[in-house]
Amino acid sequence: LAGFEALARWRHPERGLVPPSEFIDLGEKCGLIRRIDLAVIAGACRLLREAATQGATPFLSVNLSAHHFVDFRVIDKLAKILGDSGFDPAHLKVELTETALVHDPRKAREVLTQIRNLGIKIALDDFGTGYSSLSYLHSFPFDVLKIDQSFVRQLGSPGRTHAIVETIITLANRMGMVVVAEGIETSDLIPPLRDLG
């Protein structure tokens, strides 16, 4: 086990645990997404800090909404969460999608650079599904590239997917980035990914 990705669940009194696909969009529309994101990060950092005291040092990946990348206050809030929890920033990965960069790329780059200066790693999530992935790889300080599950799940099928995944892995390796394949839910996907390194 290398680490965890913290994903929100809404504990509803009647419906039980509601997945993020059913409430994150609403959180974005009504302006609560920043509070949701930061609450998830704070809770996960506290939990994993406790695990670290027992000898484990797993990484923690967290998603940040596009709304954070136009607001420099997120840097102070992340620093406070790290300070309060005692979680090592070297084990924290902030994940964002390309859509988080579209509205104001210059400001997003500044915010990301300052987050990285805290010692936090930056991951580009769902790579390959956006419209200008290569220009973002060139312009932003990414440490991790996550290959979208739509490519990974097709690795066993005939077609061009194998060449696409191989190209993404080669590109990321040459740029000094760690590569993560998303959506591995069956054992038949493991051998082709291992073959690709």
PDB file of C-alpha atoms in Angstrom, residues 5-169:
ATOM      1  CA  GLU A   5      -7.064   9.256  -1.952  1.00  0.00           C
ATOM      2  CA  ALA A   6      -9.506  11.077   0.300  1.00  0.00           C
ATOM      3  CA  LEU A   7     -12.964  11.259  -1.242  1.00  0.00           C
ATOM      4  CA  ALA A   8     -15.952  12.944   0.385  1.00  0.00           C
ATOM      5  CA  ARG A   9     -19.109  11.101   1.340  1.00  0.00           C
ATOM      6  CA  TRP A  10     -22.216  12.852   2.626  1.00  0.00           C
ATOM      7  CA  ARG A  11     -23.656  10.947   5.582  1.00  0.00           C
ATOM      8  CA  HIS A  12     -27.375  11.549   4.978  1.00  0.00           C
ATOM      9  CA  PRO A  13     -29.833  10.591   7.774  1.00  0.00           C
ATOM     10  CA  GLU A  14     -32.173   8.759   5.378  1.00  0.00           C
ATOM     11  CA  ARG A  15     -30.119   7.893   2.288  1.00  0.00           C
ATOM     12  CA  GLY A  16     -26.983   6.719   4.066  1.00  0.00           C
ATOM     13  CA  LEU A  17     -23.635   7.531   2.419  1.00  0.00           C
ATOM     14  CA  VAL A  18     -24.172   9.701  -0.663  1.00  0.00           C
ATOM     15  CA  PRO A  19     -21.310   9.601  -3.232  1.00  0.00           C
ATOM     16  CA  PRO A  20     -19.598  12.818  -4.373  1.00  0.00           C
ATOM     17  CA  SER A  21     -21.047  12.465  -7.881  1.00  0.00           C
ATOM     18  CA  GLU A  22     -24.410  13.400  -6.355  1.00  0.00           C
ATOM     19  CA  PHE A  23     -23.426  16.491  -4.349  1.00  0.00           C
ATOM     20  CA  ILE A  24     -20.087  17.993  -5.487  1.00  0.00           C
ATOM     21  CA  ASP A  25     -21.682  19.863  -8.419  1.00  0.00           C
ATOM     22  CA  LEU A  26     -24.255  21.306  -6.029  1.00  0.00           C
ATOM     23  CA  GLY A  27     -21.461  22.305  -3.637  1.00  0.00           C
ATOM     24  CA  GLU A  28     -19.730  24.134  -6.496  1.00  0.00           C
ATOM     25  CA  LYS A  29     -22.924  25.929  -7.552  1.00  0.00           C
ATOM     26  CA  CYS A  30     -23.868  27.121  -4.061  1.00  0.00           C
ATOM     27  CA  GLY A  31     -20.339  28.119  -3.059  1.00  0.00           C
ATOM     28  CA  LEU A  32     -19.709  25.448  -0.411  1.00  0.00           C
ATOM     29  CA  ILE A  33     -17.088  23.478  -2.332  1.00  0.00           C
ATOM     30  CA  ARG A  34     -14.110  25.277  -0.793  1.00  0.00           C
ATOM     31  CA  ARG A  35     -15.321  24.447   2.717  1.00  0.00           C
ATOM     32  CA  ILE A  36     -16.039  20.843   1.695  1.00  0.00           C
ATOM     33  CA  ASP A  37     -12.566  20.421   0.151  1.00  0.00           C
ATOM     34  CA  LEU A  38     -10.763  21.873   3.166  1.00  0.00           C
ATOM     35  CA  ALA A  39     -12.824  19.816   5.642  1.00  0.00           C
ATOM     36  CA  VAL A  40     -11.966  16.618   3.745  1.00  0.00           C
ATOM     37  CA  ILE A  41      -8.256  17.538   3.648  1.00  0.00           C
ATOM     38  CA  ALA A  42      -8.166  18.415   7.369  1.00  0.00           C
ATOM     39  CA  GLY A  43      -9.934  15.204   8.388  1.00  0.00           C
ATOM     40  CA  ALA A  44      -7.769  12.998   6.175  1.00  0.00           C
ATOM     41  CA  CYS A  45      -4.533  14.652   7.369  1.00  0.00           C
ATOM     42  CA  ARG A  46      -5.517  14.022  10.999  1.00  0.00           C
ATOM     43  CA  LEU A  47      -6.321  10.349  10.305  1.00  0.00           C
ATOM     44  CA  LEU A  48      -3.128   9.681   8.371  1.00  0.00           C
ATOM     45  CA  ARG A  49      -1.013  11.566  10.906  1.00  0.00           C
ATOM     46  CA  GLU A  50      -2.246   9.059  13.482  1.00  0.00           C
ATOM     47  CA  ALA A  51      -1.264   6.203  11.126  1.00  0.00           C
ATOM     48  CA  ALA A  52       2.193   7.755  10.683  1.00  0.00           C
ATOM     49  CA  THR A  53       2.774   7.630  14.453  1.00  0.00           C
ATOM     50  CA  GLN A  54       2.289   3.853  14.217  1.00  0.00           C
ATOM     51  CA  GLY A  55       5.126   3.504  11.689  1.00  0.00           C
ATOM     52  CA  ALA A  56       3.271   3.833   8.363  1.00  0.00           C
ATOM     53  CA  THR A  57       4.003   6.777   6.043  1.00  0.00           C
ATOM     54  CA  PRO A  58       1.373   6.559   3.293  1.00  0.00           C
ATOM     55  CA  PHE A  59       0.781   9.453   0.913  1.00  0.00           C
ATOM     56  CA  LEU A  60      -2.536  11.258   0.874  1.00  0.00           C
ATOM     57  CA  SER A  61      -4.117  12.500  -2.362  1.00  0.00           C
ATOM     58  CA  VAL A  62      -6.873  15.111  -2.169  1.00  0.00           C
ATOM     59  CA  ASN A  63      -8.932  16.820  -4.841  1.00  0.00           C
ATOM     60  CA  LEU A  64      -9.137  20.593  -5.040  1.00  0.00           C
ATOM     61  CA  SER A  65     -11.909  22.356  -6.922  1.00  0.00           C
ATOM     62  CA  ALA A  66     -11.172  24.938  -9.608  1.00  0.00           C
ATOM     63  CA  HIS A  67     -12.555  27.576  -7.210  1.00  0.00           C
ATOM     64  CA  HIS A  68      -9.366  27.368  -5.118  1.00  0.00           C
ATOM     65  CA  PHE A  69      -7.088  28.324  -7.997  1.00  0.00           C
ATOM     66  CA  VAL A  70      -8.298  31.891  -8.234  1.00  0.00           C
ATOM     67  CA  ASP A  71      -7.878  32.549  -4.511  1.00  0.00           C
ATOM     68  CA  PHE A  72      -4.509  32.820  -2.768  1.00  0.00           C
ATOM     69  CA  ARG A  73      -6.154  32.239   0.636  1.00  0.00           C
ATOM     70  CA  VAL A  74      -6.043  28.488  -0.025  1.00  0.00           C
ATOM     71  CA  ILE A  75      -2.278  28.549   0.593  1.00  0.00           C
ATOM     72  CA  ASP A  76      -2.643  29.857   4.163  1.00  0.00           C
ATOM     73  CA  LYS A  77      -5.502  27.427   4.806  1.00  0.00           C
ATOM     74  CA  LEU A  78      -3.457  24.443   3.622  1.00  0.00           C
ATOM     75  CA  ALA A  79      -0.483  25.597   5.724  1.00  0.00           C
ATOM     76  CA  LYS A  80      -2.756  25.851   8.779  1.00  0.00           C
ATOM     77  CA  ILE A  81      -4.204  22.358   8.180  1.00  0.00           C
ATOM     78  CA  LEU A  82      -0.674  20.933   7.926  1.00  0.00           C
ATOM     79  CA  GLY A  83       0.434  22.784  11.056  1.00  0.00           C
ATOM     80  CA  ASP A  84      -2.618  21.786  13.099  1.00  0.00           C
ATOM     81  CA  SER A  85      -2.544  18.130  12.036  1.00  0.00           C
ATOM     82  CA  GLY A  86       1.230  17.668  12.057  1.00  0.00           C
ATOM     83  CA  PHE A  87       0.943  15.881   8.703  1.00  0.00           C
ATOM     84  CA  ASP A  88       4.153  15.918   6.650  1.00  0.00           C
ATOM     85  CA  PRO A  89       3.508  17.998   3.480  1.00  0.00           C
ATOM     86  CA  ALA A  90       5.913  15.740   1.551  1.00  0.00           C
ATOM     87  CA  HIS A  91       3.241  13.018   1.785  1.00  0.00           C
ATOM     88  CA  LEU A  92       0.380  15.232   0.571  1.00  0.00           C
ATOM     89  CA  LYS A  93      -0.666  15.345  -3.100  1.00  0.00           C
ATOM     90  CA  VAL A  94      -3.149  17.925  -4.335  1.00  0.00           C
ATOM     91  CA  GLU A  95      -5.047  16.740  -7.405  1.00  0.00           C
ATOM     92  CA  LEU A  96      -6.691  18.983  -9.958  1.00  0.00           C
ATOM     93  CA  THR A  97      -8.132  18.569 -13.426  1.00  0.00           C
ATOM     94  CA  GLU A  98      -7.331  20.713 -16.434  1.00  0.00           C
ATOM     95  CA  THR A  99     -10.634  22.557 -16.032  1.00  0.00           C
ATOM     96  CA  ALA A 100      -9.225  24.062 -12.820  1.00  0.00           C
ATOM     97  CA  LEU A 101      -6.634  25.884 -14.959  1.00  0.00           C
ATOM     98  CA  VAL A 102      -8.831  27.213 -17.744  1.00  0.00           C
ATOM     99  CA  HIS A 103     -10.377  30.318 -16.168  1.00  0.00           C
ATOM    100  CA  ASP A 104      -7.215  32.151 -15.115  1.00  0.00           C
ATOM    101  CA  PRO A 105      -4.081  30.140 -16.033  1.00  0.00           C
ATOM    102  CA  ARG A 106      -1.661  32.816 -14.800  1.00  0.00           C
ATOM    103  CA  LYS A 107      -3.197  33.010 -11.327  1.00  0.00           C
ATOM    104  CA  ALA A 108      -3.596  29.208 -11.180  1.00  0.00           C
ATOM    105  CA  ARG A 109       0.119  28.807 -11.939  1.00  0.00           C
ATOM    106  CA  GLU A 110       1.003  31.226  -9.107  1.00  0.00           C
ATOM    107  CA  VAL A 111      -1.287  29.447  -6.636  1.00  0.00           C
ATOM    108  CA  LEU A 112       0.088  26.026  -7.637  1.00  0.00           C
ATOM    109  CA  THR A 113       3.674  27.225  -7.313  1.00  0.00           C
ATOM    110  CA  GLN A 114       2.998  28.509  -3.793  1.00  0.00           C
ATOM    111  CA  ILE A 115       1.242  25.258  -2.830  1.00  0.00           C
ATOM    112  CA  ARG A 116       4.262  23.357  -4.113  1.00  0.00           C
ATOM    113  CA  ASN A 117       6.529  25.675  -2.085  1.00  0.00           C
ATOM    114  CA  LEU A 118       4.759  24.345   1.042  1.00  0.00           C
ATOM    115  CA  GLY A 119       6.254  20.950   0.134  1.00  0.00           C
ATOM    116  CA  ILE A 120       2.991  19.577  -1.289  1.00  0.00           C
ATOM    117  CA  LYS A 121       3.069  17.549  -4.529  1.00  0.00           C
ATOM    118  CA  ILE A 122       0.812  18.565  -7.444  1.00  0.00           C
ATOM    119  CA  ALA A 123      -1.014  15.948  -9.523  1.00  0.00           C
ATOM    120  CA  LEU A 124      -2.820  16.446 -12.827  1.00  0.00           C
ATOM    121  CA  ASP A 125      -5.891  14.215 -12.654  1.00  0.00           C
ATOM    122  CA  ASP A 126      -7.789  12.586 -15.546  1.00  0.00           C
ATOM    123  CA  PHE A 127      -4.945  13.251 -18.000  1.00  0.00           C
ATOM    124  CA  GLY A 128      -5.868  12.822 -21.639  1.00  0.00           C
ATOM    125  CA  THR A 129      -9.473  13.962 -21.384  1.00  0.00           C
ATOM    126  CA  GLY A 130      -8.910  17.740 -21.601  1.00  0.00           C
ATOM    127  CA  TYR A 131      -8.269  19.941 -24.593  1.00  0.00           C
ATOM    128  CA  SER A 132      -4.766  21.251 -24.082  1.00  0.00           C
ATOM    129  CA  SER A 133      -2.988  18.709 -21.902  1.00  0.00           C
ATOM    130  CA  LEU A 134       0.454  19.156 -23.441  1.00  0.00           C
ATOM    131  CA  SER A 135       0.536  22.921 -22.966  1.00  0.00           C
ATOM    132  CA  TYR A 136      -0.448  22.460 -19.306  1.00  0.00           C
ATOM    133  CA  LEU A 137       2.325  19.907 -18.778  1.00  0.00           C
ATOM    134  CA  HIS A 138       4.795  22.433 -20.129  1.00  0.00           C
ATOM    135  CA  SER A 139       3.488  25.427 -18.157  1.00  0.00           C
ATOM    136  CA  PHE A 140       2.541  24.102 -14.708  1.00  0.00           C
ATOM    137  CA  PRO A 141       4.620  22.539 -11.888  1.00  0.00           C
ATOM    138  CA  PHE A 142       3.166  19.007 -11.890  1.00  0.00           C
ATOM    139  CA  ASP A 143       4.823  16.182  -9.968  1.00  0.00           C
ATOM    140  CA  VAL A 144       2.305  13.443 -10.767  1.00  0.00           C
ATOM    141  CA  LEU A 145       0.347  12.557 -13.904  1.00  0.00           C
ATOM    142  CA  LYS A 146      -2.776  10.427 -13.494  1.00  0.00           C
ATOM    143  CA  ILE A 147      -3.822   8.584 -16.668  1.00  0.00           C
ATOM    144  CA  ASP A 148      -7.600   8.724 -16.972  1.00  0.00           C
ATOM    145  CA  GLN A 149      -9.404   5.454 -16.325  1.00  0.00           C
ATOM    146  CA  SER A 150     -11.118   5.620 -19.726  1.00  0.00           C
ATOM    147  CA  PHE A 151      -7.724   4.747 -21.277  1.00  0.00           C
ATOM    148  CA  VAL A 152      -6.615   2.298 -18.603  1.00  0.00           C
ATOM    149  CA  ARG A 153      -9.776   0.198 -18.748  1.00  0.00           C
ATOM    150  CA  GLN A 154      -9.416  -0.279 -22.510  1.00  0.00           C
ATOM    151  CA  LEU A 155      -5.844  -1.615 -22.347  1.00  0.00           C
ATOM    152  CA  GLY A 156      -6.973  -5.197 -22.934  1.00  0.00           C
ATOM    153  CA  SER A 157      -9.114  -4.281 -25.963  1.00  0.00           C
ATOM    154  CA  PRO A 158      -7.821  -3.999 -29.535  1.00  0.00           C
ATOM    155  CA  GLY A 159      -7.166  -0.478 -30.751  1.00  0.00           C
ATOM    156  CA  ARG A 160      -4.846   2.452 -30.198  1.00  0.00           C
ATOM    157  CA  THR A 161      -5.238   2.714 -26.436  1.00  0.00           C
ATOM    158  CA  HIS A 162      -2.020   0.795 -25.680  1.00  0.00           C
ATOM    159  CA  ALA A 163      -0.001   3.245 -27.805  1.00  0.00           C
ATOM    160  CA  ILE A 164      -1.673   6.235 -26.116  1.00  0.00           C
ATOM    161  CA  VAL A 165      -0.961   4.942 -22.602  1.00  0.00           C
ATOM    162  CA  GLU A 166       2.620   4.056 -23.559  1.00  0.00           C
ATOM    163  CA  THR A 167       3.151   7.563 -24.958  1.00  0.00           C
ATOM    164  CA  ILE A 168       1.739   9.212 -21.818  1.00  0.00           C
ATOM    165  CA  ILE A 169       4.027   7.110 -19.586  1.00  0.00           C
TER     166      ILE A 169
END
